[in-house]
mmCIF file of C-alpha atoms in Angstrom:
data_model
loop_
_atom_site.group_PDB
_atom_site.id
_atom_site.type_symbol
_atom_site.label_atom_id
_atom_site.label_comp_id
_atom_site.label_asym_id
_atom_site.label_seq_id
_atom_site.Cartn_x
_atom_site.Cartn_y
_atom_site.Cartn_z
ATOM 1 C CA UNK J 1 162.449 110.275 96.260
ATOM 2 C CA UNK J 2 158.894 110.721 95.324
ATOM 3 C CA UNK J 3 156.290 109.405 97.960
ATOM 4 C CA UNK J 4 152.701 109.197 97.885
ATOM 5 C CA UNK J 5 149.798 109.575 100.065
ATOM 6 C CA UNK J 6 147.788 106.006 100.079
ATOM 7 C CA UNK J 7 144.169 107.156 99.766
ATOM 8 C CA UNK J 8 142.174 105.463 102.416
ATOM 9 C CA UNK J 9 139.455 103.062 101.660
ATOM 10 C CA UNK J 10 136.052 104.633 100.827
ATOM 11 C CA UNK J 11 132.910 102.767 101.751
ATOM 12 C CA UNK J 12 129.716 103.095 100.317
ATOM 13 C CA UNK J 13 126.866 101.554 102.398
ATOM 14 C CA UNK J 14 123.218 101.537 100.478
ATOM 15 C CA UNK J 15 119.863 100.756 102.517
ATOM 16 C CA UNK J 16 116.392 101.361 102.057
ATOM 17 C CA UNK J 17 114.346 99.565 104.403
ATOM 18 C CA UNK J 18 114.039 99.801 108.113
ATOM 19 C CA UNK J 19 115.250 95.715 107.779
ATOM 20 C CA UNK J 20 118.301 97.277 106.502
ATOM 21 C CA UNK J 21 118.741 99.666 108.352
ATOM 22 C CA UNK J 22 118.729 97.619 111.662
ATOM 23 C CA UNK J 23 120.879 94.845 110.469
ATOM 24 C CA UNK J 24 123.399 97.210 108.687
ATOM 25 C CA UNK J 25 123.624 99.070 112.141
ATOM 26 C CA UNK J 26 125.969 97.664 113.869
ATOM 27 C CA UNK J 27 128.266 97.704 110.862
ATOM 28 C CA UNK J 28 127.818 101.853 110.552
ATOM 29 C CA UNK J 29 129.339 101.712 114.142
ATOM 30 C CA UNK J 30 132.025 100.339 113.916
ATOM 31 C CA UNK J 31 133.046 102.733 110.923
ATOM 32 C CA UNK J 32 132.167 105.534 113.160
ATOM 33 C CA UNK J 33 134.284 103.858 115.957
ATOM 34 C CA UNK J 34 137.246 103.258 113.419
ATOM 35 C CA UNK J 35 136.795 106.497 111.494
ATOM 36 C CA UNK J 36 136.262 104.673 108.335
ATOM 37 C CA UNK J 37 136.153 106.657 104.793
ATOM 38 C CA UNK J 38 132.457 105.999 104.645
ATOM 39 C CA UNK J 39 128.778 106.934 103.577
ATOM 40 C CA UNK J 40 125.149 106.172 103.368
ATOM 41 C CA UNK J 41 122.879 106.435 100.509
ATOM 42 C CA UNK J 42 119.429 105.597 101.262
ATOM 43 C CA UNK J 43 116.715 104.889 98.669
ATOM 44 C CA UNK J 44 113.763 105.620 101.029
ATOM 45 C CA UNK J 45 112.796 102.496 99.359
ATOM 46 C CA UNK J 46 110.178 102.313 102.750
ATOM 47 C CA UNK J 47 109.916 105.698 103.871
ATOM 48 C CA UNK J 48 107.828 107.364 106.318
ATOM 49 C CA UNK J 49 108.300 109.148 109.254
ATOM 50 C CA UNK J 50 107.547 107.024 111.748
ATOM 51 C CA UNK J 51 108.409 103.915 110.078
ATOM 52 C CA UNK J 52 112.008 104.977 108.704
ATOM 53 C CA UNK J 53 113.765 107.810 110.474
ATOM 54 C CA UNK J 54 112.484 106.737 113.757
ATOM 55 C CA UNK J 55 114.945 103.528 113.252
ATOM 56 C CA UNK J 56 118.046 106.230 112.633
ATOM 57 C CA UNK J 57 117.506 108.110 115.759
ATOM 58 C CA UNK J 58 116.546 104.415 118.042
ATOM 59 C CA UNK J 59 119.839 103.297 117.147
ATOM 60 C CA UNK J 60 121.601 106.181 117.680
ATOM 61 C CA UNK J 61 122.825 106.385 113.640
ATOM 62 C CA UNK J 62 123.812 109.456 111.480
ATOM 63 C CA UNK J 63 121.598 111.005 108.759
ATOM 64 C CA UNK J 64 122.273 109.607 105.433
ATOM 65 C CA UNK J 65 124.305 111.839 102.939
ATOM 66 C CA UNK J 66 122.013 110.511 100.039
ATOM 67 C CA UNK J 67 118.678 110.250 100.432
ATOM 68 C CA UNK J 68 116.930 108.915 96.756
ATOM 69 C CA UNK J 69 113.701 109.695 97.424
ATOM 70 C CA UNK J 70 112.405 106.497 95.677
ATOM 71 C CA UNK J 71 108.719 105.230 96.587
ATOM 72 C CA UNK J 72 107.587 103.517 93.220
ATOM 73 C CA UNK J 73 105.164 100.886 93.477
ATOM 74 C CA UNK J 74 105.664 98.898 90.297
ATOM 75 C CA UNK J 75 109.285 96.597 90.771
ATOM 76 C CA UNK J 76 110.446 97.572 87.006
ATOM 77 C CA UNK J 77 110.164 101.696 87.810
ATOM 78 C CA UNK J 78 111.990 101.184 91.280
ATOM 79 C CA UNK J 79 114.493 99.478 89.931
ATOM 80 C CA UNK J 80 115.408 101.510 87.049
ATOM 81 C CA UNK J 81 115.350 104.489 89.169
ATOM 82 C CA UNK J 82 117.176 103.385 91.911
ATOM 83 C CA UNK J 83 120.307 102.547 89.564
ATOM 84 C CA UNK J 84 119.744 105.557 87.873
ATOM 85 C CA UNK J 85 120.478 107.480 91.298
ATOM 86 C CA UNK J 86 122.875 105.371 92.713
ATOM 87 C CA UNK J 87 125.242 105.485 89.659
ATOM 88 C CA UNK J 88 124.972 109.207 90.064
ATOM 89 C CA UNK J 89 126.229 109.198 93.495
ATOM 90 C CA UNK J 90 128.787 105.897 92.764
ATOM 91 C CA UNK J 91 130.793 108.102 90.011
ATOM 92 C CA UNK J 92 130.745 111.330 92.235
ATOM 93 C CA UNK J 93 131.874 109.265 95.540
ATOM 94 C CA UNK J 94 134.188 106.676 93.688
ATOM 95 C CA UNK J 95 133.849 104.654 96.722
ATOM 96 C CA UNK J 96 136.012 101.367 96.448
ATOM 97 C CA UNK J 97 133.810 99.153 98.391
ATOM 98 C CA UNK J 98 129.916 98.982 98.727
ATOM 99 C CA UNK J 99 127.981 97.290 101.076
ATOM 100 C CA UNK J 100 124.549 96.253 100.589
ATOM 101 C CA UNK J 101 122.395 94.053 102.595
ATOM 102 C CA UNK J 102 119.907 91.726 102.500
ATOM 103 C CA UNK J 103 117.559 90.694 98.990
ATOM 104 C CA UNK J 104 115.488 93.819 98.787
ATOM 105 C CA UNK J 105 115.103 95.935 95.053
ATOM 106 C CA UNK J 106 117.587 98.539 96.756
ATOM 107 C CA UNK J 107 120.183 95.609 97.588
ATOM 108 C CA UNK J 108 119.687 94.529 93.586
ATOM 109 C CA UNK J 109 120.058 97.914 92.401
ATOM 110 C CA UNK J 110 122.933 98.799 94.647
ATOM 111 C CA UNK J 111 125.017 95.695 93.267
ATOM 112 C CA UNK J 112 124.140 96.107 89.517
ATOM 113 C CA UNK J 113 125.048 99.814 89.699
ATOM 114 C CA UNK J 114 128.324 99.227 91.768
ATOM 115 C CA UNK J 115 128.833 96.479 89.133
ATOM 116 C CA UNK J 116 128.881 98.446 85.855
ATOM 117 C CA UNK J 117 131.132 100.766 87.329
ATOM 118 C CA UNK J 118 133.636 98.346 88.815
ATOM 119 C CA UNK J 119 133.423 99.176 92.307
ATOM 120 C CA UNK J 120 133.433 95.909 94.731
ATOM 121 C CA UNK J 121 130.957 94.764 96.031
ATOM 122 C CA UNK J 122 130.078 93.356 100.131
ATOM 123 C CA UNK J 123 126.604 91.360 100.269
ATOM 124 C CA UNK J 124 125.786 90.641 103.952
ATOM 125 C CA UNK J 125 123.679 88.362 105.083
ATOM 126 C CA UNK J 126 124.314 86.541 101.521
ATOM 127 C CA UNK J 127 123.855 82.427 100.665
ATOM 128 C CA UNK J 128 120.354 83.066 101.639
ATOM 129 C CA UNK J 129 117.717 80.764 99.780
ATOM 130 C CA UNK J 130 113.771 79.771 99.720
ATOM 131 C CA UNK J 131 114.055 77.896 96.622
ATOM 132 C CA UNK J 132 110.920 79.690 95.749
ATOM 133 C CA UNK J 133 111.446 81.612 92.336
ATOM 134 C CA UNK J 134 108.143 83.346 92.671
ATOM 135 C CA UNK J 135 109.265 85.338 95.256
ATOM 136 C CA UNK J 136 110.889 88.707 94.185
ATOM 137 C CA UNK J 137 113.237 88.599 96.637
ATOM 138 C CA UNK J 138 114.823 85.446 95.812
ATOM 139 C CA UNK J 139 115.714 86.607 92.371
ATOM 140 C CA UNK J 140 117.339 89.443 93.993
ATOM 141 C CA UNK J 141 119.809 87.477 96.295
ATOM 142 C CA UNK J 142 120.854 84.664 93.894
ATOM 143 C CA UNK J 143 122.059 87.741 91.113
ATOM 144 C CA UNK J 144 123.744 89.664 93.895
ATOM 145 C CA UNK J 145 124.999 86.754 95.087
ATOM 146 C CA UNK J 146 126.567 85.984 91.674
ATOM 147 C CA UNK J 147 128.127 89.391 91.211
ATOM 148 C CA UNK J 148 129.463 90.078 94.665
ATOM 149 C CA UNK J 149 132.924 90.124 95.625
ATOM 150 C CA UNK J 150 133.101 89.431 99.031
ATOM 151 C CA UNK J 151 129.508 87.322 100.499
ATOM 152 C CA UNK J 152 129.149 87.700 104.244
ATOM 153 C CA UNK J 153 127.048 84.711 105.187
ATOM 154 C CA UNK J 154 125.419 84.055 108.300
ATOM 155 C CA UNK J 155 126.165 80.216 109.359
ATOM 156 C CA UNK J 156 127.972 78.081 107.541
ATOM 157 C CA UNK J 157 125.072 76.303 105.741
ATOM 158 C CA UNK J 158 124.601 79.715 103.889
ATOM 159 C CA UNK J 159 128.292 79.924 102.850
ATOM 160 C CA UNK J 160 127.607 76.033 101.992
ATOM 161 C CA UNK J 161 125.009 76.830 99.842
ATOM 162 C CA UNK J 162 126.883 79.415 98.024
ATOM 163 C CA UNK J 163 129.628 77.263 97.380
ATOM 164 C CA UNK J 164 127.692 74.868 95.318
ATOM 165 C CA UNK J 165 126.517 77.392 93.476
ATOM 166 C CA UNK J 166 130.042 78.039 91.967
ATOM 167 C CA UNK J 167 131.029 80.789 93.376
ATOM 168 C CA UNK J 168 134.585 80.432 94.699
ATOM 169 C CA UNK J 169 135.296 79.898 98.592
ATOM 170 C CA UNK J 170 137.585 82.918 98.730
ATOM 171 C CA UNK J 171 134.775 85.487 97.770
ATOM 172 C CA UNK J 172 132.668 83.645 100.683
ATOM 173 C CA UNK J 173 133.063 84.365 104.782
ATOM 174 C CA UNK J 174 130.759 83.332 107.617
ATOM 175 C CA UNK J 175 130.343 86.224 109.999
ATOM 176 C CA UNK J 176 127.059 85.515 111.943
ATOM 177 C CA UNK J 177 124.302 87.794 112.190
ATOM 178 C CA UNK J 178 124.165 91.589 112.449
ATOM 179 C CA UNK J 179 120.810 91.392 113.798
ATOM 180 C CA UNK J 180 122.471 89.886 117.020
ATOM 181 C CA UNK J 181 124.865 92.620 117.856
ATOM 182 C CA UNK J 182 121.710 95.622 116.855
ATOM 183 C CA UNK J 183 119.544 93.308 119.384
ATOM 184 C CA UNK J 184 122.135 93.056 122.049
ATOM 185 C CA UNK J 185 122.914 97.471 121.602
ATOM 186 C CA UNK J 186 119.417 97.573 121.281
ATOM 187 C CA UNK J 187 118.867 96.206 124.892
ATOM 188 C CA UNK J 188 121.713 98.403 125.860
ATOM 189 C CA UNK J 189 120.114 101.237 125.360
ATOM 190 C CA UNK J 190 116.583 100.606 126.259
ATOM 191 C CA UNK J 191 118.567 99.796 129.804
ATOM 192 C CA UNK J 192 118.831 103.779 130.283
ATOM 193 C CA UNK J 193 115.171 104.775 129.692
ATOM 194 C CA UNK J 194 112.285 104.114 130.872
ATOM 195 C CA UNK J 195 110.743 102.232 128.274
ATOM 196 C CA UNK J 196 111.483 99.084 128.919
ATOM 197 C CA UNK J 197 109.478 98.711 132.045
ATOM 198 C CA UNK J 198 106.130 99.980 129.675
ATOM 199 C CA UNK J 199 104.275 96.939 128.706
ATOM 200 C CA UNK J 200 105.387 94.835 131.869
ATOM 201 C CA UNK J 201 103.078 93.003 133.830
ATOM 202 C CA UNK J 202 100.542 93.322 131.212
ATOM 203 C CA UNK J 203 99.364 89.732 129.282
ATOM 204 C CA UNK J 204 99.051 89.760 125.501
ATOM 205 C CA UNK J 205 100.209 88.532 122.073
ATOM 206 C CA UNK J 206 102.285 90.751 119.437
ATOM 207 C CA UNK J 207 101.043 90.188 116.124
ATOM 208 C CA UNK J 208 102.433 91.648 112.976
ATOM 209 C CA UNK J 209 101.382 90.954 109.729
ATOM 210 C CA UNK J 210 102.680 92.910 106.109
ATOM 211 C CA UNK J 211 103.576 90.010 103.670
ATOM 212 C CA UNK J 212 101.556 90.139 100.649
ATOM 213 C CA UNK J 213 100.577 86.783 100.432
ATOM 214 C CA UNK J 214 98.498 87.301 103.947
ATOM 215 C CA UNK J 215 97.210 90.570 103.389
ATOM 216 C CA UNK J 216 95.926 91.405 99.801
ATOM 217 C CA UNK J 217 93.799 88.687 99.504
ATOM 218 C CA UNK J 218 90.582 89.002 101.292
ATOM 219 C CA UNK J 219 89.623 85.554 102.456
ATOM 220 C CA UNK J 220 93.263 85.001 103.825
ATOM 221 C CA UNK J 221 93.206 87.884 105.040
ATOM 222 C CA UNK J 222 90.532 87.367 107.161
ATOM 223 C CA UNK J 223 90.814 83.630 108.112
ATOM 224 C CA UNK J 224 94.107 85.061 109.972
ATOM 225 C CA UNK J 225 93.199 87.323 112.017
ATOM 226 C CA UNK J 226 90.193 85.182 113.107
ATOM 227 C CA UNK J 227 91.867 81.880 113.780
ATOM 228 C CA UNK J 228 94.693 84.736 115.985
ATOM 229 C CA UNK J 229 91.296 86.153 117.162
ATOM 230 C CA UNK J 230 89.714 82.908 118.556
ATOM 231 C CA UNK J 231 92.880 81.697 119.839
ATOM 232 C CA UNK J 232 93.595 85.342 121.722
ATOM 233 C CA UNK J 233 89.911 84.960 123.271
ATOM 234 C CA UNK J 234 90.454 81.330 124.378
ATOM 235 C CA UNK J 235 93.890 82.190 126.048
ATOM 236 C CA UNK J 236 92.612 85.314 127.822
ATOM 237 C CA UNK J 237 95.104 87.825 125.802
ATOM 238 C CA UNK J 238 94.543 91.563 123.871
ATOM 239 C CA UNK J 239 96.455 91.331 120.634
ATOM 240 C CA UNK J 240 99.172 94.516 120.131
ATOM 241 C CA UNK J 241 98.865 95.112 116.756
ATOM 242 C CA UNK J 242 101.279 97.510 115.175
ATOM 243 C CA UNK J 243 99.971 97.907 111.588
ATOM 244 C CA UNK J 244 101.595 98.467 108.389
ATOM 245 C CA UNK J 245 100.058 100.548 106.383
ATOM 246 C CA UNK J 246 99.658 98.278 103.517
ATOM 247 C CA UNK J 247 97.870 95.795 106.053
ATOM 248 C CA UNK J 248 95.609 99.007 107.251
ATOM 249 C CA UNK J 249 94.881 100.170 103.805
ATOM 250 C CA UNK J 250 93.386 96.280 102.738
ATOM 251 C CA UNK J 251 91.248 96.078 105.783
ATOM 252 C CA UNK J 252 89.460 99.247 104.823
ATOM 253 C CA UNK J 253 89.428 98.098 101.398
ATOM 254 C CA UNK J 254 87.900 94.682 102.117
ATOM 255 C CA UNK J 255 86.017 96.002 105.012
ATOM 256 C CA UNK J 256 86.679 93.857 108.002
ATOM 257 C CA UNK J 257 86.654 95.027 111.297
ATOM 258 C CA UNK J 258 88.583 93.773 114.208
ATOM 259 C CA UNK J 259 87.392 93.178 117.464
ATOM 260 C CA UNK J 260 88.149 96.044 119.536
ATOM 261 C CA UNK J 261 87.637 93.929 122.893
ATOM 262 C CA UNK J 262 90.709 91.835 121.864
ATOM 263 C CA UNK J 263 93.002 93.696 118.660
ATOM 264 C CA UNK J 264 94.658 96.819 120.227
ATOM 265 C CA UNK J 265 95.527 98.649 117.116
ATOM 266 C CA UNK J 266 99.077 101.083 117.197
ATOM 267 C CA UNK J 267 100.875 102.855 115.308
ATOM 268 C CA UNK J 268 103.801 101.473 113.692
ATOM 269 C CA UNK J 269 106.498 101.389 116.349
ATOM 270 C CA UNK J 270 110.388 101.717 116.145
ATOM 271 C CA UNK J 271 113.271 99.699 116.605
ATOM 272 C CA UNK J 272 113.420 100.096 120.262
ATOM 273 C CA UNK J 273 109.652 99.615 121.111
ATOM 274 C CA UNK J 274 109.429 96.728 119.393
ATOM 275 C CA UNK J 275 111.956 94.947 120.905
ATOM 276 C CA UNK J 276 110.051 95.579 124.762
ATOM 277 C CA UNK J 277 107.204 94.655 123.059
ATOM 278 C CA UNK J 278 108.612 91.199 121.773
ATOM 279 C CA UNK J 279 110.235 91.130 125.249
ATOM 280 C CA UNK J 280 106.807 91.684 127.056
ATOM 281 C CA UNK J 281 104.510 89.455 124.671
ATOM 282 C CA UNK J 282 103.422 85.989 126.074
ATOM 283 C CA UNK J 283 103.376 85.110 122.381
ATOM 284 C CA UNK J 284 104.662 86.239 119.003
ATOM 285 C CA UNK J 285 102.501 85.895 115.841
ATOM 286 C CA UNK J 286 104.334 87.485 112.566
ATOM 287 C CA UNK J 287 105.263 87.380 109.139
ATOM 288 C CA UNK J 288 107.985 89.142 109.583
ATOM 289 C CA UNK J 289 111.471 87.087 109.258
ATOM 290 C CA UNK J 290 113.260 90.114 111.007
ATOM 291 C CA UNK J 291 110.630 90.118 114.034
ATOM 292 C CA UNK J 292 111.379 86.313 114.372
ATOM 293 C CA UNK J 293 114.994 86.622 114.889
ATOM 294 C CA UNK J 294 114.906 89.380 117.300
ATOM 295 C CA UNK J 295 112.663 86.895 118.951
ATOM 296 C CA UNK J 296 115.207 84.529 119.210
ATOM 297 C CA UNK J 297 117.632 86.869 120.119
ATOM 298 C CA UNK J 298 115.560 87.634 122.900
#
C-alpha cells in the first residue's frame, strides 16, 4: 500500500500599509498560535521607519520574509512593479491561499498576481463601497472583489452588497472586523507599560489629516486647519498633531504656519501610541477611516 504525506496548507499573506498591517494582525496570530504553513510579503508600499516597522514591533508581529521594496509615486509604476515581485515570490512559495486586505494598490496587485497563477484568493474586509469611481481605491476593491475566492466581509450589509453584485453567496462570509480584535490586543498590551497613563489628565483634540483631497490643495488646506484652529481656541484645547509627511511636505510648500500656542506638532506615532492618544483626546478630528474605527472601538 502506497501512502502519501498530505502537504499542509500554505498561506501567503501580502500587506503594504501600516492600515494593513494592523487589521491583518490579528489574523498573523492566530497562524502563529496554530502553526499555520504561512508567510508575509510586504510591498513597503508606505515605508518608513517610524511609520512602518514601528507597527511590527507594537503588535508584537514577525519580520516579513519578503520585503518588495516598492515606493513609486505614479499608480501605473507601483502597480506593475508590485505584480512583477509578487509573481516572483507566488511561483517560488506556491502558496495555495493568499490573503490580502483592504483596497490599497498592494491588495490589487496581490489578487491579480495570485490570479494569473491560480492560487486562491482571501479578500478581508471585502463588499466595501463609496460608490465614488474617482477614488482609486474603489476601483481596487470592486476588481478584487470580482476575482476573489473567498470575500470576508465585515457586517452583513457588505456581504449584501456583494451579493448583488453577482458574485455567488458561497464565495461570501461575514466575519466582523479585524480592527476590533488588534484594538482589544492593542489595549492588552498597553495594560503592561507605562504608556498608557502618558497623555492623562491633559485636555486636547487629536487631529490627523493625510487624504489628498484635504491636503494638496492650498485653500482647503488651509480653511481646515483654521476652522480646527478657531474651534480648538474657543474650547480651550492644544491640538496633537501627528503629521504625515505628505501633509508636512504641502505646508512647507504652500507656506502656512500653524499656531504654535494651539497645534502641537509630533512625529508620526505607532500603533500603540495612537490608540492612548485617541483614548486621552476630548475630541477626534481625522481623515483617517482606520483612526475612526479605533475610535469606536474605544
Amino acid at each position: 500500500m502506497v501512502t502519501t504525506k498530505r502537504r499542509r496548507t500554505k498561506i501567503g499573506i501580502i500587506l503594504g500599509t501600516r492600515p494593513e498591517i494592523i487589521k491583518l494582525s490579528p489574523i498573523v496570530q492566530v497562524c502563529q498560535e496554530q502553526k499555520a504553513n504561512f508567510f508575509i510579503l510586504h510591498t513597503n508600499q508606505h515605508y518608513s521607519e517610524n511609520m512602518d516597522r514601528i507597527f511590527f514591533k507594537d503588535l508584537e508581529l514577525p519580520e516579513p520574509k519578503y520585503n518588495l521594496n516598492i515606493q513609486e509615486r505614479l499608480h501605473g509604476k507601483m502597480i506593475g512593479r508590485m505584480i512583477v515581485g509578487i509573481e516572483e515570490v507566488l511561483i517560488k512559495e506556491k502558496p495555495d491561499w493568499i490573503l490580502v486586505q483592504g483596497d490599497t494598490n498592494t491588495v490589487l496587485s496581490g489578487a491579480l498576481a495570485a490570479s494569473k497563477l491560480n492560487v486562491k484568493i482571501g479578500h478581508v474586509e471585502a463588499g466595501l463601497r463609496s460608490y465614488d469611481r474617482t477614488m482609486p481605491e474603489e476601483i481596487n476593491r470592486i476588481v478584487v472583489d470580482h476575482i476573489a475566492d473567498a470575500l470576508f466581509c465585515p457586517t452583513k450589509k457588505q456581504a449584501n452588497i456583494a451579493g448583488n453584485e453577482g458574485i455567488p453567496a458561497s464565495k461570501i462570509f461575514v466575519t466582523g472586523n479585524t480592527i476590533v480584535d488588534a484594538v482589544f490586543r492593542g489595549k492588552k498590551i498597553l495594560e503592561k507599560g507605562r504608556l498608557a497613563d502618558k497623555y492623562k489628565g491633559e485636555r486636547f483634540a487629536l487631529l490627523t489629516l493625510h487624504r489628498p483631497s484635504n491636503v494638496d490643495d492650498c485653500e482647503t488646506l488651509f480653511r481646515i486647519l483654521e476652522a480646527v484652529r478657531s474651534a480648538a481656541v474657543k474650547n480651550n484645547l492644544k491640538i496633537y498633531f501627528p503629521m504625515h509627511p505628505r501633509t508636512r511636505k504641502n505646508l512647507e510648500t504652500f507656506k502656512i504656519n500653524l499656531d504654535p500656542n494651539t497645534f502641537k506638532l509630533i512625529e508620526p506615532v505607532g500603533f500603540l501610541e495612537m490608540l492612548t492618544l485617541e483614548q486621552s483626546a476630548k475630541v477626534i478630528l481625522t481623515d483617517s477611516g482606520g483612526v475612526q474605527e479605533e475610535a469606536c472601538i474605544l
